[in-house]
PDB file of C-alpha atoms in Angstrom:
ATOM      1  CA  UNK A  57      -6.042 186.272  21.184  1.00 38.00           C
ATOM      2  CA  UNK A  58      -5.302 183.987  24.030  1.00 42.00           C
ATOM      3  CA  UNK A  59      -1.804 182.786  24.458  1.00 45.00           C
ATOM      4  CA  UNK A  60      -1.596 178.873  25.399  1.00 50.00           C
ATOM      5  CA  UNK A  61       0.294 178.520  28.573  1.00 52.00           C
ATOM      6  CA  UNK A  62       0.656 175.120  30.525  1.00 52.00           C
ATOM      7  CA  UNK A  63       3.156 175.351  33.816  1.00 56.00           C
ATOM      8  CA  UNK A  64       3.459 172.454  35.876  1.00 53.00           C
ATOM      9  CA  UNK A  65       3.820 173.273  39.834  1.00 50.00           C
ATOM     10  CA  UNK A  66       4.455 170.486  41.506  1.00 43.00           C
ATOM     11  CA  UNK A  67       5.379 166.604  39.977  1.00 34.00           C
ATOM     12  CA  UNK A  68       4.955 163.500  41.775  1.00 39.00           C
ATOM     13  CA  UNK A  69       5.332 160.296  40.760  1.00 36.00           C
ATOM     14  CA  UNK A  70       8.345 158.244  37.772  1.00 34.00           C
ATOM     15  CA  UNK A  71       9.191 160.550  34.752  1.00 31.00           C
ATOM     16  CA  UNK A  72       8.805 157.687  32.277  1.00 31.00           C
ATOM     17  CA  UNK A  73       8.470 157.929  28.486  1.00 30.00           C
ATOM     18  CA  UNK A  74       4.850 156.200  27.452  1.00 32.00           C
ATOM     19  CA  UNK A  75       5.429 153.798  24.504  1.00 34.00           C
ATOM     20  CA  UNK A  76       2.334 152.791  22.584  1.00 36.00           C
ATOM     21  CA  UNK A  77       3.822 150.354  19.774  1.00 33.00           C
ATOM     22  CA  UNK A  78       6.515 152.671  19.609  1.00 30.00           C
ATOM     23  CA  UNK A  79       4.606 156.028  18.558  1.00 29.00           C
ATOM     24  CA  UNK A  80       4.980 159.179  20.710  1.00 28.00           C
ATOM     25  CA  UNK A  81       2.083 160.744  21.969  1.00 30.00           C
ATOM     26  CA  UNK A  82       1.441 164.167  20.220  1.00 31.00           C
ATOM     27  CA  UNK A  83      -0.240 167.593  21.373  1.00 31.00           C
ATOM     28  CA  UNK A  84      -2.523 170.329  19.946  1.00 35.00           C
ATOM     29  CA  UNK A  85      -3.526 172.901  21.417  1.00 41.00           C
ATOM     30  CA  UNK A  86      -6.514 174.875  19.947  1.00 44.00           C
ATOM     31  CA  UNK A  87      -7.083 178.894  20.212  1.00 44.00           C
ATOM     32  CA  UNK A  88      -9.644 180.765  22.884  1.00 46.00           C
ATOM     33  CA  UNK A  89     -12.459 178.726  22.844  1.00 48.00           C
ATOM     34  CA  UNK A  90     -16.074 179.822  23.929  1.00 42.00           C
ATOM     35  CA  UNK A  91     -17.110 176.182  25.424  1.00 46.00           C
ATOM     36  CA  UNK A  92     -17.266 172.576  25.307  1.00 41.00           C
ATOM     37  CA  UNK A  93     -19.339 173.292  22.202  1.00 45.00           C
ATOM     38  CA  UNK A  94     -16.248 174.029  20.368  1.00 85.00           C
ATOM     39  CA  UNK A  95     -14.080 171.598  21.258  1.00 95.00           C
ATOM     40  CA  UNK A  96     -13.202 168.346  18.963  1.00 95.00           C
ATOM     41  CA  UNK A  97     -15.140 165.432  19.859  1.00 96.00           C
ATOM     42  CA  UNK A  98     -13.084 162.457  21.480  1.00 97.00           C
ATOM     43  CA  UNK A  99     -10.549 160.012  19.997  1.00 97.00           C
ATOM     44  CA  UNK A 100     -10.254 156.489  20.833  1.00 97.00           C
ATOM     45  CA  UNK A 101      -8.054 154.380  19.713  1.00 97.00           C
ATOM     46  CA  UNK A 102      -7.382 150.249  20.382  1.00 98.00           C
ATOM     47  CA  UNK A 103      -5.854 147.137  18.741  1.00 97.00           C
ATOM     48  CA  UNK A 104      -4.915 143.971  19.932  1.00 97.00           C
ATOM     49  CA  UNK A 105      -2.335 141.548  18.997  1.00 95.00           C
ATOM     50  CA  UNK A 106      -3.128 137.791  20.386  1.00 94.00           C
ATOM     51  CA  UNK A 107      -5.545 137.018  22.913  1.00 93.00           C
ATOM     52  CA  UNK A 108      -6.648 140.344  25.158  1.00 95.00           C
ATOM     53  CA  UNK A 109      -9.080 143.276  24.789  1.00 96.00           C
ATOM     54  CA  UNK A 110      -9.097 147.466  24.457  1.00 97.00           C
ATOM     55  CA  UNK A 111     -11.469 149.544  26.061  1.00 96.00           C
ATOM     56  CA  UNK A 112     -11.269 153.339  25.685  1.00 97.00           C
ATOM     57  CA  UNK A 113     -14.072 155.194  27.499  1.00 95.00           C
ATOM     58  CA  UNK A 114     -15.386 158.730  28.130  1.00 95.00           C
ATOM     59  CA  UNK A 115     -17.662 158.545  30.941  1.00 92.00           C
ATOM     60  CA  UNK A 116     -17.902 158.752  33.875  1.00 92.00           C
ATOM     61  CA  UNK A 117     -14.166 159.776  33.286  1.00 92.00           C
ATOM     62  CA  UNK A 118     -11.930 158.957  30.558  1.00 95.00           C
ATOM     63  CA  UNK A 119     -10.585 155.782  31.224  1.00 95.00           C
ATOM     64  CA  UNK A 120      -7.970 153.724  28.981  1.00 97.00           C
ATOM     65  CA  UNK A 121      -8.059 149.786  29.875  1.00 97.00           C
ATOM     66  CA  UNK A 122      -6.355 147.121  28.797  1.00 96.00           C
ATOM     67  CA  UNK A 123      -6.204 143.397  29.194  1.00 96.00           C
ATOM     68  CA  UNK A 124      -3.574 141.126  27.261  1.00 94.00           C
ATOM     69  CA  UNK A 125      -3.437 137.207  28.050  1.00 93.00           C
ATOM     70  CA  UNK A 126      -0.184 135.246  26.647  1.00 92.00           C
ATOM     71  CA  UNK A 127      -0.224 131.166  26.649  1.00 90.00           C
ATOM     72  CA  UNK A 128       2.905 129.221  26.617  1.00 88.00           C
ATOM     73  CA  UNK A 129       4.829 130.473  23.276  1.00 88.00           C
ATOM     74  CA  UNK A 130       2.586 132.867  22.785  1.00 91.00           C
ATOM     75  CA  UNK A 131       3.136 136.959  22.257  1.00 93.00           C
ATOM     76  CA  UNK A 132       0.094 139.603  22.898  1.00 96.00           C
ATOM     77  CA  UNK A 133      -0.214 142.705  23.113  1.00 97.00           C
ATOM     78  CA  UNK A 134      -2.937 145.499  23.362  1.00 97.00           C
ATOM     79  CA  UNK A 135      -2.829 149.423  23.842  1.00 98.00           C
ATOM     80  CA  UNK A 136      -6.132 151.952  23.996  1.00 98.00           C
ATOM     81  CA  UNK A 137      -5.463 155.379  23.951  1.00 98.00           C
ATOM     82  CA  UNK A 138      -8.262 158.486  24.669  1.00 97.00           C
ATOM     83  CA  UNK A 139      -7.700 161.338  23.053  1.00 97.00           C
ATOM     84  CA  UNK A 140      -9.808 164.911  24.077  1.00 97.00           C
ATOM     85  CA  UNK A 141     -10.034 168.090  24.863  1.00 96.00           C
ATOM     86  CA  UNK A 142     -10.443 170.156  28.025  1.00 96.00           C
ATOM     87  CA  UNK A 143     -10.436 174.008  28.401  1.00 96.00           C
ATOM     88  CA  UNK A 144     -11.207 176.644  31.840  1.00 96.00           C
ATOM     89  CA  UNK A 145     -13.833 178.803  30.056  1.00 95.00           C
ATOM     90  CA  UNK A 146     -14.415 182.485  31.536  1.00 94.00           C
ATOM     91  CA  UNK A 147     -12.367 185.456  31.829  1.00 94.00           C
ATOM     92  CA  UNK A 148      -9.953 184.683  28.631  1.00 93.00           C
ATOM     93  CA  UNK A 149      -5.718 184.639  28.960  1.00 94.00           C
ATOM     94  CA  UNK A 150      -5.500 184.026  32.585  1.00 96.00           C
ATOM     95  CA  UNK A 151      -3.164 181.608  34.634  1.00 96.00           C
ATOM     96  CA  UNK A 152      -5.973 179.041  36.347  1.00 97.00           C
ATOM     97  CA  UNK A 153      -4.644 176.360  38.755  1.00 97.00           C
ATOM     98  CA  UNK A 154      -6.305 172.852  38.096  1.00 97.00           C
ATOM     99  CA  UNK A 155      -5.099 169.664  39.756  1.00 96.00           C
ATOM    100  CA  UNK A 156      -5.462 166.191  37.778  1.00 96.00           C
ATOM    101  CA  UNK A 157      -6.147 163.334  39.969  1.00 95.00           C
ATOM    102  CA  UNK A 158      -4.877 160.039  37.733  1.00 92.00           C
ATOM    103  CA  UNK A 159      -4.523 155.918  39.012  1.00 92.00           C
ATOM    104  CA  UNK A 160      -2.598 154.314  37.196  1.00 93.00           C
ATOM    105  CA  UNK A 161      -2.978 150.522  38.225  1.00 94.00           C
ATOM    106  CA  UNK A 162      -1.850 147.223  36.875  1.00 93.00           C
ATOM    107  CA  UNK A 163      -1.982 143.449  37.879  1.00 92.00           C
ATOM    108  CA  UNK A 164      -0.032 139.894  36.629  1.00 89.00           C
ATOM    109  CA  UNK A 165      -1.732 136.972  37.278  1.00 88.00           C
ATOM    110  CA  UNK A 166      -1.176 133.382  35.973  1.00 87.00           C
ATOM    111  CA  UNK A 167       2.506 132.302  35.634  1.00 83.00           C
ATOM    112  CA  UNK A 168       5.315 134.522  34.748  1.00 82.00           C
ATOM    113  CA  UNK A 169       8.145 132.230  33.539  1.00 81.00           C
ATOM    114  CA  UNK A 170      11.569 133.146  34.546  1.00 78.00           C
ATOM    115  CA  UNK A 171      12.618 134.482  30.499  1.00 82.00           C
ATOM    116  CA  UNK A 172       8.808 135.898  29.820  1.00 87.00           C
ATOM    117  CA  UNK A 173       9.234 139.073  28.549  1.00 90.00           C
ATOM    118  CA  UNK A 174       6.941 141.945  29.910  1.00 91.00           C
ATOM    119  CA  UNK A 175       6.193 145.433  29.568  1.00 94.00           C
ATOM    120  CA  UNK A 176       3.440 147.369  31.095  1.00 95.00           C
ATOM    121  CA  UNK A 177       3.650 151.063  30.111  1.00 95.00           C
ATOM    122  CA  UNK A 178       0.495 154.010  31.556  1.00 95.00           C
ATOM    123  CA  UNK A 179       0.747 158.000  30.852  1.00 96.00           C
ATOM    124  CA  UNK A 180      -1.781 160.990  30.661  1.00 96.00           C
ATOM    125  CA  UNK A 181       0.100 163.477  28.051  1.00 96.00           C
ATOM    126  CA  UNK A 182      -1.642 166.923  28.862  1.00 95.00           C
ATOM    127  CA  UNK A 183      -0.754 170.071  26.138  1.00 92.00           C
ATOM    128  CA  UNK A 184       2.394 168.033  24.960  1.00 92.00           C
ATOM    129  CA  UNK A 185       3.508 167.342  28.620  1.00 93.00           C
ATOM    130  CA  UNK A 186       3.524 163.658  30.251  1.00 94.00           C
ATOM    131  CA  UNK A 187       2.124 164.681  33.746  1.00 94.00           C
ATOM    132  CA  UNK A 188       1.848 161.117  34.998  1.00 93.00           C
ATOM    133  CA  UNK A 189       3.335 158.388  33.960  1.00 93.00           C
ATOM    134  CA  UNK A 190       4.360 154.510  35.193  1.00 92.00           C
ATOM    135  CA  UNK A 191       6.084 151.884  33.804  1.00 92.00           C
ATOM    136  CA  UNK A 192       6.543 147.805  34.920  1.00 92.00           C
ATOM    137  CA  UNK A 193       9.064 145.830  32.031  1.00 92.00           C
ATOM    138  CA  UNK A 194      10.939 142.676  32.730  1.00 89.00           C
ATOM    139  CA  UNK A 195      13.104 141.747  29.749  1.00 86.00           C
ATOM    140  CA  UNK A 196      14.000 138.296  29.216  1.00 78.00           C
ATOM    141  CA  UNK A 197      13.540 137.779  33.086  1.00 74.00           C
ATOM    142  CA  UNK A 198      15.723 141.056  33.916  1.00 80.00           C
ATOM    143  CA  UNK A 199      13.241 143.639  35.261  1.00 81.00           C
ATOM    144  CA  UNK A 200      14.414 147.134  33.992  1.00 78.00           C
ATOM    145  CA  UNK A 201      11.901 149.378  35.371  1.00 80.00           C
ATOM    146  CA  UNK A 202      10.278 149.430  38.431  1.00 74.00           C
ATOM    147  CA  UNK A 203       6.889 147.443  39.229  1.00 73.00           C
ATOM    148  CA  UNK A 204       3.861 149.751  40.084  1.00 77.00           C
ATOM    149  CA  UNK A 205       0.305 148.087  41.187  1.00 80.00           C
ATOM    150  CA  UNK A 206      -2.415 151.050  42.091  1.00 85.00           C
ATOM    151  CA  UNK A 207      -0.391 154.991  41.966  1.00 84.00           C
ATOM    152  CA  UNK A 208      -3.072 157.596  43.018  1.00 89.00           C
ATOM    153  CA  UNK A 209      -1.290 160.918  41.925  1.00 90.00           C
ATOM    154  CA  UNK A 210      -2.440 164.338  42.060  1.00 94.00           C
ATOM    155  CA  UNK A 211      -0.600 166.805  39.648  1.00 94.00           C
ATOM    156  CA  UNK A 212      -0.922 170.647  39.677  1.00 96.00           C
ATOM    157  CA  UNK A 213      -0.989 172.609  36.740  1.00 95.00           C
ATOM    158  CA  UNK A 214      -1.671 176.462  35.916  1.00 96.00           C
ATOM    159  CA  UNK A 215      -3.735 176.659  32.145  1.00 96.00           C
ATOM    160  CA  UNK A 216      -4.496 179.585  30.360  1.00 96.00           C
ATOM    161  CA  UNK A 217      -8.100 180.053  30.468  1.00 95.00           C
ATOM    162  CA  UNK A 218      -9.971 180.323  26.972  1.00 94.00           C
ATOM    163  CA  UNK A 219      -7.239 177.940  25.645  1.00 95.00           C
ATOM    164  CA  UNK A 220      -8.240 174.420  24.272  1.00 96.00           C
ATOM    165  CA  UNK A 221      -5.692 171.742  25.413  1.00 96.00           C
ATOM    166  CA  UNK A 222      -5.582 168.124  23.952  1.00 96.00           C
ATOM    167  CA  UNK A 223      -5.178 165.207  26.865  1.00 97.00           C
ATOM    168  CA  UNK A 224      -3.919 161.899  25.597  1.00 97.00           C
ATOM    169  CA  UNK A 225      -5.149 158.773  28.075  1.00 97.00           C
ATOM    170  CA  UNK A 226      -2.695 155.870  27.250  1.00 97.00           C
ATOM    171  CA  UNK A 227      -2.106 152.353  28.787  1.00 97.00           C
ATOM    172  CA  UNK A 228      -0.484 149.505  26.916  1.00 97.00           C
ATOM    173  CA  UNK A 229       1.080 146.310  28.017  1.00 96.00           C
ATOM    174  CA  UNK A 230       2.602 143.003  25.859  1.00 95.00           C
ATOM    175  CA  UNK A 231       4.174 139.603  27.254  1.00 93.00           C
ATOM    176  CA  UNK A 232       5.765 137.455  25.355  1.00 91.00           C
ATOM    177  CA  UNK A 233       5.655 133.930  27.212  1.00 87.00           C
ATOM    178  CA  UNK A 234       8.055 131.466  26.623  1.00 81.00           C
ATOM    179  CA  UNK A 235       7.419 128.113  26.175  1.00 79.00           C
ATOM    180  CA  UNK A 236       6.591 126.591  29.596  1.00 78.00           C
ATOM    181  CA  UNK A 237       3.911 123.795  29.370  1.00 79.00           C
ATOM    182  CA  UNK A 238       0.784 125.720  30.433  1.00 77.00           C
ATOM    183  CA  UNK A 239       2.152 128.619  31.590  1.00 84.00           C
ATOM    184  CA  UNK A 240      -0.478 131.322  30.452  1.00 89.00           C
ATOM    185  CA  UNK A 241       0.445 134.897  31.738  1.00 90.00           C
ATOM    186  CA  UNK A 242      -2.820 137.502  31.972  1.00 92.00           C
ATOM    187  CA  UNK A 243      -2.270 141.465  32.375  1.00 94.00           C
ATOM    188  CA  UNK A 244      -4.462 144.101  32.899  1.00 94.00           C
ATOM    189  CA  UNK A 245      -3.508 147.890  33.536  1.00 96.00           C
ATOM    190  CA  UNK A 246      -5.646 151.016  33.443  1.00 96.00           C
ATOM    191  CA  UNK A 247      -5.507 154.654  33.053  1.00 95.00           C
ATOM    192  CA  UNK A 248      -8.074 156.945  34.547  1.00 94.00           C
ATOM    193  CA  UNK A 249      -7.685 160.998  35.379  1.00 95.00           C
ATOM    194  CA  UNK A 250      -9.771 163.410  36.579  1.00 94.00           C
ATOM    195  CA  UNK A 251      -9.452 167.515  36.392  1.00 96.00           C
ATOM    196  CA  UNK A 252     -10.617 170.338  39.364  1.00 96.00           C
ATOM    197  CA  UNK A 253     -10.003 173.806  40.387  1.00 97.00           C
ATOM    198  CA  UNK A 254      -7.127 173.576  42.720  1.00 96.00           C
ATOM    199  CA  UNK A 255      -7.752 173.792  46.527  1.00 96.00           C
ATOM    200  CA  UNK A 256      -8.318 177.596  47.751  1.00 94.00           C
ATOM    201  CA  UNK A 257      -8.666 179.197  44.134  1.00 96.00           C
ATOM    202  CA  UNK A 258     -11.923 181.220  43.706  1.00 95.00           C
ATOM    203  CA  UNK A 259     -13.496 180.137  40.337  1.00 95.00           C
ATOM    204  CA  UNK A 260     -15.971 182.399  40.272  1.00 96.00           C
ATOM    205  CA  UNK A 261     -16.695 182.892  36.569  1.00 95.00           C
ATOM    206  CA  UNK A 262     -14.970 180.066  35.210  1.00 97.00           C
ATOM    207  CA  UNK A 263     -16.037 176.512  34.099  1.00 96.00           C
ATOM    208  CA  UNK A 264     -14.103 173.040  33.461  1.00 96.00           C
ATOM    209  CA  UNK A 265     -14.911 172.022  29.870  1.00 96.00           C
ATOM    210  CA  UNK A 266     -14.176 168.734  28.675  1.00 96.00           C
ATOM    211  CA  UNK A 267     -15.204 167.326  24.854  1.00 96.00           C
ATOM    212  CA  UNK A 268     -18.727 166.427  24.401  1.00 95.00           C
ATOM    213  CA  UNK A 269     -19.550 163.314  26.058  1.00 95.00           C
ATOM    214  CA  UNK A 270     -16.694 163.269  28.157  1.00 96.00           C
ATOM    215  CA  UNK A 271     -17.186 162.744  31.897  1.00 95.00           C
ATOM    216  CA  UNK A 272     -15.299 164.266  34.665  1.00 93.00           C
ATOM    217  CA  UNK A 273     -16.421 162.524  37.577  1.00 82.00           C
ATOM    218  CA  UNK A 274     -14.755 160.497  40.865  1.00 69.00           C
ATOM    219  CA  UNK A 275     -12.912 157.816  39.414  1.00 57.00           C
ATOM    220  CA  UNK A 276     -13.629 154.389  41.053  1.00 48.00           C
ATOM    221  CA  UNK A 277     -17.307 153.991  40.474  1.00 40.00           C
ATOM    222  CA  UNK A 278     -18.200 153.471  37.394  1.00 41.00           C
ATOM    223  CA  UNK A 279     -21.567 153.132  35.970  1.00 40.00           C
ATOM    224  CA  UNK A 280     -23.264 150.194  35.427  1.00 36.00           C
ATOM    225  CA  UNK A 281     -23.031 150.593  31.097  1.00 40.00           C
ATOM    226  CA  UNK A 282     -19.001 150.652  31.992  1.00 41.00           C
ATOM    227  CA  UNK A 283     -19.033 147.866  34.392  1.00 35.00           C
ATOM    228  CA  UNK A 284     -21.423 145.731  31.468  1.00 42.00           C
ATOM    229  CA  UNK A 285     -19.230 146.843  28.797  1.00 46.00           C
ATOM    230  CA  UNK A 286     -15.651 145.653  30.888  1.00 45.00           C
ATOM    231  CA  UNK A 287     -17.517 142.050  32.100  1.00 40.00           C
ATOM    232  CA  UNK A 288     -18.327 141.602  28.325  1.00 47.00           C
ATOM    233  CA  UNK A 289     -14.651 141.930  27.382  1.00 48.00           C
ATOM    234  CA  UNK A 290     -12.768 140.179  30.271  1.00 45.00           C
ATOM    235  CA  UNK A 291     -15.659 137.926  30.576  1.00 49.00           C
ATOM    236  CA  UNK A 292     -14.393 135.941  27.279  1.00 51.00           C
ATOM    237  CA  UNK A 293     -10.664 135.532  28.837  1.00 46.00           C
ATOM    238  CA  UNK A 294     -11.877 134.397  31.866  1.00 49.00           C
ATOM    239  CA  UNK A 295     -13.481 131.619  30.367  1.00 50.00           C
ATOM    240  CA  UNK A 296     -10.607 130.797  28.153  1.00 46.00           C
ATOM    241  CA  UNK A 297      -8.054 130.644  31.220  1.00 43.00           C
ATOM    242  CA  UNK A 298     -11.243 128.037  33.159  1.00 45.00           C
ATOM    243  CA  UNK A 299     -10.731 125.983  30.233  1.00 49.00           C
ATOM    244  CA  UNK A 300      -7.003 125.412  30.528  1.00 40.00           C
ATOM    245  CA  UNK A 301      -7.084 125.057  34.237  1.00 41.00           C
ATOM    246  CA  UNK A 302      -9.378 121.954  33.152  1.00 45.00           C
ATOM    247  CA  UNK A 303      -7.225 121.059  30.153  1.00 42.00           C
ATOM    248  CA  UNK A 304      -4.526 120.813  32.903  1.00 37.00           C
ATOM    249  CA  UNK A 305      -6.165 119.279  35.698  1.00 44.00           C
ATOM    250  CA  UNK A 306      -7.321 116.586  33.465  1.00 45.00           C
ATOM    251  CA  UNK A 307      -3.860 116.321  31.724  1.00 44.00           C
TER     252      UNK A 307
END
């Protein structure tokens, strides 16, 4: 029976705790597997509070997106997590050396009062580790963490081959807008990682496995189905913030 083993080699990037509506992220990791066949089928998770919108996506990569749009007064809030498996099938019980390739990327647009409240929060939890992690918060106009906009980090890990691992995708963000006559405050953030056989190892006889429809490929491009599926969502709040730039032109 394989033994799990996850060893991180080298760490770049803020060592940040990722807060989703204040639950921790949780790991399990399965016995020697066979192949993608046996692994659990993906997880994903949303909610909104307010005005905003959740995607969690598998393919072309697993990708957790969020969106979160705050008027004057107003709180919001939204979180989407993706929850799956991944596994190096082949020779069972040895150390393998992947690298995982994540962006983590956020933008604020509209007005940002001086007392709004912010907090933008992104993290890919691998076998109970947080491998990559970022975190933007202003409190009551006092920023206590540092801003991030686009972080492209590359983290190296050594798995146990035959070993099922469970990888959470998380990114959340909430503003709570004071009132500010039309002040409207939008957010969006994102989460996307990818996994590959570290640079020089032979992998001969071994295979990335991911959960079954769960896409490993070059973040950056998605398809057209994920493009459609994000203008349908963001396509709504864009509307809504035309119509109060009119509401306040003609005011």
């Amino acid at each position: 029976m394989a033994k799990a083993q996850t060893t991180l080699r080298t760490r770049s990037g803020p060592s940040v705790t990722v807060m989703l509506f204040g639950a921790a992220l949780c790991w399990a990791s399965g016995e020697a597997t066979a192949g993608a066949q046996t692994l659990a089928a993906p997880v994903f998770t949303t909610s909104v509070v307010g005005d905003g919108e959740a995607n969690a996506l598998a393919s072309p990569y697993p990708l957790a997106r969020i969106s979160t749009l705050a008027k004057s007064g107003e709180l919001s809030a939204s979180a989407a997590v993706v929850t799956y498996q991944f596994a190096v099938t082949g020779p069972p019980g040895n150390l393998v050396p992947i690298d995982v390739l994540t962006t983590l990327a956020y933008s604020i647009s509209g007005a940002v009062p001086v007392d709004t409240t912010y907090i933008v929060s992104l993290g890919v939890d691998f076998g109970g580790m947080i491998i990559d992690s970022a975190l933007a918060e202003q409190i009551n106009g006092m920023k206590t963490a540092g801003d991030f906009l686009n972080n492209a980090d590359t983290v190296s890990l050594d798995v146990t081959s035959g070993v099922a691992y469970t990888v959470d995708v998380s990114a959340f963000a909430s503003v709570n807008n004071v009132f500010v006559p039309h002040a409207t405050t939008f957010i969006t953030a994102s989460t996307d990682p990818t996994i590959s056989f570290a640079p020089g190892f032979d992998a001969t006889g071994y295979t990335l496995e991911l959960s079954p429809g769960v896409g490993n490929g070059a973040p950056g491009v998605p398809e057209p189905a994920t493009w459609a599926m994000m203008l349908m969502g963001f396509g709504g709040l864009g509307a809504a913030m035309r119509s109060l730039r009119r509401q306040i032109a003609t005011a």
